[in-house]
Amino acid sequence: PERNFDPFTPDSLSLSDSPRRNWSLNKPFSVSYSVKIPNNACIINRICRIYKTRLSSETLQMLIHPTAIIEDNVEIGPDCEIGAYAVIKRFTKLGGRNRVFEHAVVGGEPQDVKFHGEDSYLEIGDDNQIREFCTLHPASGEGETTRIGSRNFFMVGCHVAHNCVIGSDNIFANEVALAGHIVIEDHVFISNNVGAHQFVRFGRHAMVGGKSKIVQDVLPFFTTDGNPPRLRGLNNVGLRRAGFSD
């Protein structure tokens, strides 16, 4: 039900054992406070729903929209931002200063016919941007983990499937689709609507042109483009930006 509340302060933080309360709220609130969270506590406040979630013990300075949903067994680092209607699913770990935009789903069940509900994980580093309607999946297989590094930029509608390993400082343009077990090294630029087959590897400082169909490994330092894709020469622009000399 929609309710009216007094202005939020750390003193008004309420703890409950029931995850089924659902508050409909008007606007997000900024949080800046230190608090110890009991193990397995259900935290329901004016900002979002957090069910049996372990937050970082550091001082939190986060903006989480009231319509965001954060499930149980989630760890969120400091200074993250979670947008409207974004969903952070169970067994997901977010580092610090990540921005999850509207309608993104982080940690949704993997799309793998071999997955049967076993505990598997998604770990994300620091300073990533996860734009609208992105879907990032945990691994398939008991105890397995999908890993994403730091300072990656996932534009609108990107998909990262189960068991992928992604490094840092990569850019994924709109609607990039990565199948399972893909490895992305560092400083890779993948243009819009690229589809990549499972188990392929993208070498560091590679660039892939838009709408390419990737079914084999992508060489580092080169530009790959076309359908079928072919090498088009060195990734000169990316290498110069990364500080490589001529």
Short mmCIF file of C-alpha atoms in Angstrom, two decimals:
data_model
loop_
_atom_site.label_atom_id
_atom_site.label_comp_id
_atom_site.label_asym_id
_atom_site.label_seq_id
_atom_site.Cartn_x
_atom_site.Cartn_y
_atom_site.Cartn_z
CA PRO A 1 0.00 0.00 0.00
CA GLU A 2 1.04 3.60 -0.52
CA ARG A 3 1.89 5.29 2.75
CA ASN A 4 3.14 8.64 4.02
CA PHE A 5 6.33 8.68 6.07
CA ASP A 6 8.28 11.13 8.13
CA PRO A 7 11.57 12.25 6.52
CA PHE A 8 14.08 9.41 6.55
CA THR A 9 16.89 9.53 9.07
CA PRO A 10 19.24 6.74 10.19
CA ASP A 11 17.26 6.56 13.44
CA SER A 12 14.15 5.57 11.49
CA LEU A 13 15.85 2.53 9.92
CA SER A 14 13.53 -0.38 10.64
CA LEU A 15 14.45 -4.05 10.84
CA SER A 16 12.01 -6.89 10.27
CA ASP A 17 12.10 -10.64 9.75
CA SER A 18 9.46 -10.49 7.01
CA PRO A 19 10.55 -9.84 3.41
CA ARG A 20 6.97 -9.42 2.20
CA ARG A 21 6.35 -5.78 3.03
CA ASN A 22 6.19 -3.60 -0.04
CA TRP A 23 6.24 0.19 0.25
CA SER A 24 5.23 2.33 -2.73
CA LEU A 25 7.19 5.58 -2.56
CA ASN A 26 7.39 8.85 -4.41
CA LYS A 27 11.05 9.74 -4.73
CA PRO A 28 14.55 8.42 -3.98
CA PHE A 29 16.53 9.44 -0.95
CA SER A 30 20.27 9.85 -0.55
CA VAL A 31 21.87 7.87 2.26
CA SER A 32 24.98 8.77 4.18
CA TYR A 33 25.36 6.90 7.45
CA SER A 34 27.20 4.16 9.29
CA VAL A 35 25.21 1.27 10.70
CA LYS A 36 25.88 -2.28 11.78
CA ILE A 37 23.52 -4.72 10.09
CA PRO A 38 22.67 -7.92 11.99
CA ASN A 39 23.27 -11.12 10.09
CA ASN A 40 20.25 -12.21 8.02
CA ALA A 41 18.40 -9.01 8.89
CA CYS A 42 15.65 -7.84 6.61
CA ILE A 43 16.02 -4.09 6.13
CA ILE A 44 12.98 -2.18 4.95
CA ASN A 45 13.28 1.60 4.74
CA ARG A 46 12.24 4.51 2.56
CA ILE A 47 14.87 3.76 -0.02
CA CYS A 48 14.39 0.18 -1.19
CA ARG A 49 13.71 -3.38 -0.19
CA ILE A 50 16.76 -5.33 0.96
CA TYR A 51 16.09 -8.90 2.03
CA LYS A 52 18.67 -10.68 4.19
CA THR A 53 21.36 -8.57 2.58
CA ARG A 54 24.88 -8.02 3.84
CA LEU A 55 25.94 -4.44 3.17
CA SER A 56 29.50 -3.22 3.31
CA SER A 57 30.64 -2.27 6.80
CA GLU A 58 32.04 0.97 5.39
CA THR A 59 30.09 4.21 5.50
CA LEU A 60 27.34 4.02 2.89
CA GLN A 61 26.72 6.93 0.55
CA MET A 62 24.23 5.47 -1.90
CA LEU A 63 21.25 6.54 -3.94
CA ILE A 64 18.85 3.63 -4.35
CA HIS A 65 15.51 4.27 -5.99
CA PRO A 66 12.49 3.19 -3.95
CA THR A 67 11.25 0.92 -6.73
CA ALA A 68 14.51 -1.05 -6.90
CA ILE A 69 14.38 -4.65 -5.70
CA ILE A 70 17.38 -6.19 -3.94
CA GLU A 71 17.01 -9.84 -3.03
CA ASP A 72 18.55 -11.94 -0.27
CA ASN A 73 22.24 -12.88 -0.21
CA VAL A 74 23.37 -9.73 -2.02
CA GLU A 75 26.43 -7.68 -1.11
CA ILE A 76 26.58 -4.04 -2.19
CA GLY A 77 29.73 -1.97 -1.77
CA PRO A 78 29.81 1.73 -0.88
CA ASP A 79 28.69 4.62 -3.09
CA CYS A 80 26.61 2.56 -5.53
CA GLU A 81 23.56 3.92 -7.35
CA ILE A 82 20.60 1.68 -8.18
CA GLY A 83 18.01 3.12 -10.59
CA ALA A 84 14.24 2.80 -10.85
CA TYR A 85 12.89 -0.74 -11.26
CA ALA A 86 16.37 -2.23 -11.34
CA VAL A 87 16.63 -5.71 -9.84
CA ILE A 88 19.65 -7.14 -8.03
CA LYS A 89 19.12 -10.89 -7.66
CA ARG A 90 20.46 -13.29 -5.05
CA PHE A 91 24.13 -14.33 -4.86
CA THR A 92 25.29 -11.10 -6.49
CA LYS A 93 28.24 -9.09 -5.20
CA LEU A 94 28.74 -5.48 -6.30
CA GLY A 95 31.90 -3.55 -5.49
CA GLY A 96 32.02 0.18 -4.88
CA ARG A 97 30.73 3.10 -6.96
CA ASN A 98 28.80 1.01 -9.47
CA ARG A 99 25.82 2.59 -11.26
CA VAL A 100 22.93 0.29 -12.17
CA PHE A 101 20.41 2.13 -14.34
CA GLU A 102 16.67 1.74 -14.80
CA HIS A 103 15.23 -1.71 -15.53
CA ALA A 104 18.58 -3.50 -15.49
CA VAL A 105 18.51 -7.04 -14.07
CA VAL A 106 21.75 -8.04 -12.38
CA GLY A 107 22.12 -11.66 -11.32
CA GLY A 108 19.05 -13.16 -13.01
CA GLU A 109 18.87 -16.94 -13.37
CA PRO A 110 21.20 -18.19 -16.14
CA GLN A 111 19.68 -19.21 -19.46
CA ASP A 112 21.21 -22.66 -19.52
CA VAL A 113 19.25 -25.92 -19.84
CA LYS A 114 21.80 -27.56 -17.52
CA PHE A 115 20.97 -25.12 -14.71
CA HIS A 116 18.78 -26.66 -12.02
CA GLY A 117 18.71 -24.01 -9.31
CA GLU A 118 22.10 -24.70 -7.77
CA ASP A 119 23.91 -21.94 -5.88
CA SER A 120 26.06 -19.98 -8.32
CA TYR A 121 27.38 -16.44 -8.24
CA LEU A 122 27.93 -13.13 -9.99
CA GLU A 123 30.80 -10.91 -8.84
CA ILE A 124 31.22 -7.36 -10.16
CA GLY A 125 34.13 -5.04 -9.37
CA ASP A 126 34.16 -1.26 -8.95
CA ASP A 127 33.13 1.77 -11.02
CA ASN A 128 31.07 -0.06 -13.62
CA GLN A 129 28.17 1.51 -15.51
CA ILE A 130 25.30 -0.87 -16.24
CA ARG A 131 22.79 0.96 -18.39
CA GLU A 132 19.09 0.42 -18.97
CA PHE A 133 17.74 -3.08 -19.69
CA CYS A 134 21.10 -4.84 -19.33
CA THR A 135 21.01 -8.45 -18.13
CA LEU A 136 24.03 -9.91 -16.34
CA HIS A 137 23.75 -13.56 -15.31
CA PRO A 138 25.48 -15.67 -12.67
CA ALA A 139 27.27 -18.87 -13.57
CA SER A 140 25.77 -22.27 -14.25
CA GLY A 141 27.12 -25.06 -12.05
CA GLU A 142 27.32 -25.51 -8.30
CA GLY A 143 29.67 -22.92 -6.77
CA GLU A 144 30.66 -21.43 -10.15
CA THR A 145 31.02 -17.67 -10.67
CA THR A 146 30.53 -15.17 -13.49
CA ARG A 147 33.18 -12.47 -12.98
CA ILE A 148 33.16 -8.88 -14.19
CA GLY A 149 36.05 -6.55 -13.42
CA SER A 150 36.10 -2.77 -12.93
CA ARG A 151 35.44 0.38 -14.97
CA ASN A 152 33.41 -1.41 -17.64
CA PHE A 153 30.68 0.40 -19.55
CA PHE A 154 27.66 -1.70 -20.53
CA MET A 155 25.39 0.37 -22.78
CA VAL A 156 21.64 -0.15 -23.19
CA GLY A 157 20.45 -3.73 -23.58
CA CYS A 158 23.73 -5.62 -23.23
CA HIS A 159 23.63 -9.27 -22.17
CA VAL A 160 26.34 -11.19 -20.32
CA ALA A 161 25.56 -14.91 -20.08
CA HIS A 162 26.59 -17.51 -17.52
CA ASN A 163 30.22 -18.30 -16.70
CA CYS A 164 31.69 -15.34 -18.57
CA VAL A 165 34.92 -13.77 -17.32
CA ILE A 166 35.24 -10.08 -18.17
CA GLY A 167 38.27 -7.96 -17.35
CA SER A 168 38.41 -4.21 -16.82
CA ASP A 169 38.12 -0.99 -18.84
CA ASN A 170 35.97 -2.51 -21.57
CA ILE A 171 33.17 -0.84 -23.54
CA PHE A 172 30.11 -2.76 -24.72
CA ALA A 173 27.89 -0.75 -27.06
CA ASN A 174 24.12 -1.16 -27.28
CA GLU A 175 22.70 -4.68 -27.55
CA VAL A 176 25.97 -6.60 -27.38
CA ALA A 177 25.12 -10.24 -26.63
CA LEU A 178 27.72 -12.52 -25.05
CA ALA A 179 26.97 -16.24 -24.85
CA GLY A 180 28.21 -18.44 -22.03
CA HIS A 181 31.84 -19.07 -21.03
CA ILE A 182 33.23 -16.12 -22.99
CA VAL A 183 36.44 -14.42 -21.88
CA ILE A 184 36.92 -10.69 -22.43
CA GLU A 185 40.36 -9.36 -21.56
CA ASP A 186 41.04 -5.66 -20.81
CA HIS A 187 40.47 -2.49 -22.90
CA VAL A 188 38.23 -4.21 -25.46
CA PHE A 189 35.71 -2.18 -27.47
CA ILE A 190 32.73 -4.13 -28.82
CA SER A 191 30.39 -2.15 -31.06
CA ASN A 192 26.61 -2.33 -31.19
CA ASN A 193 24.66 -5.52 -31.91
CA VAL A 194 27.69 -7.81 -31.87
CA GLY A 195 26.78 -11.40 -31.11
CA ALA A 196 29.46 -13.73 -29.74
CA HIS A 197 29.37 -17.53 -29.67
CA GLN A 198 30.07 -19.37 -26.42
CA PHE A 199 33.67 -20.10 -25.37
CA VAL A 200 35.28 -17.46 -27.60
CA ARG A 201 37.96 -15.12 -26.28
CA PHE A 202 38.47 -11.41 -26.98
CA GLY A 203 42.10 -10.34 -26.66
CA ARG A 204 43.09 -7.11 -24.94
CA HIS A 205 42.83 -3.81 -26.83
CA ALA A 206 40.77 -5.46 -29.56
CA MET A 207 37.98 -3.64 -31.35
CA VAL A 208 34.99 -5.36 -32.96
CA GLY A 209 32.83 -3.59 -35.55
CA GLY A 210 29.07 -3.29 -35.25
CA LYS A 211 26.80 -6.25 -36.02
CA SER A 212 29.70 -8.66 -36.39
CA LYS A 213 29.04 -12.35 -35.73
CA ILE A 214 31.89 -13.69 -33.61
CA VAL A 215 32.35 -17.47 -33.67
CA GLN A 216 36.15 -17.65 -33.20
CA ASP A 217 38.66 -15.95 -30.92
CA VAL A 218 39.31 -12.24 -31.54
CA LEU A 219 42.98 -11.29 -31.77
CA PRO A 220 44.36 -8.69 -29.36
CA PHE A 221 45.35 -5.23 -30.68
CA PHE A 222 43.48 -5.66 -33.97
CA THR A 223 40.17 -4.44 -35.39
CA THR A 224 37.81 -7.23 -36.41
CA ASP A 225 34.76 -6.36 -38.50
CA GLY A 226 32.24 -7.78 -40.91
CA ASN A 227 29.94 -10.76 -41.26
CA PRO A 228 31.71 -13.09 -41.58
CA PRO A 229 34.29 -11.12 -39.57
CA ARG A 230 37.80 -10.45 -40.84
CA LEU A 231 40.86 -8.64 -39.56
CA ARG A 232 40.91 -5.03 -40.75
CA GLY A 233 44.26 -3.94 -39.35
CA LEU A 234 45.60 -2.66 -36.07
CA ASN A 235 43.24 -0.97 -33.64
CA ASN A 236 45.22 2.25 -34.07
CA VAL A 237 42.76 4.56 -32.34
CA GLY A 238 42.36 2.31 -29.32
CA LEU A 239 46.09 1.77 -29.01
CA ARG A 240 46.85 5.50 -29.18
CA ARG A 241 44.22 6.19 -26.53
CA ALA A 242 45.81 3.54 -24.35
CA GLY A 243 49.21 5.26 -24.61
CA PHE A 244 50.94 2.98 -27.09
CA SER A 245 53.56 4.68 -29.26
CA ASP A 246 53.61 4.59 -33.05
#
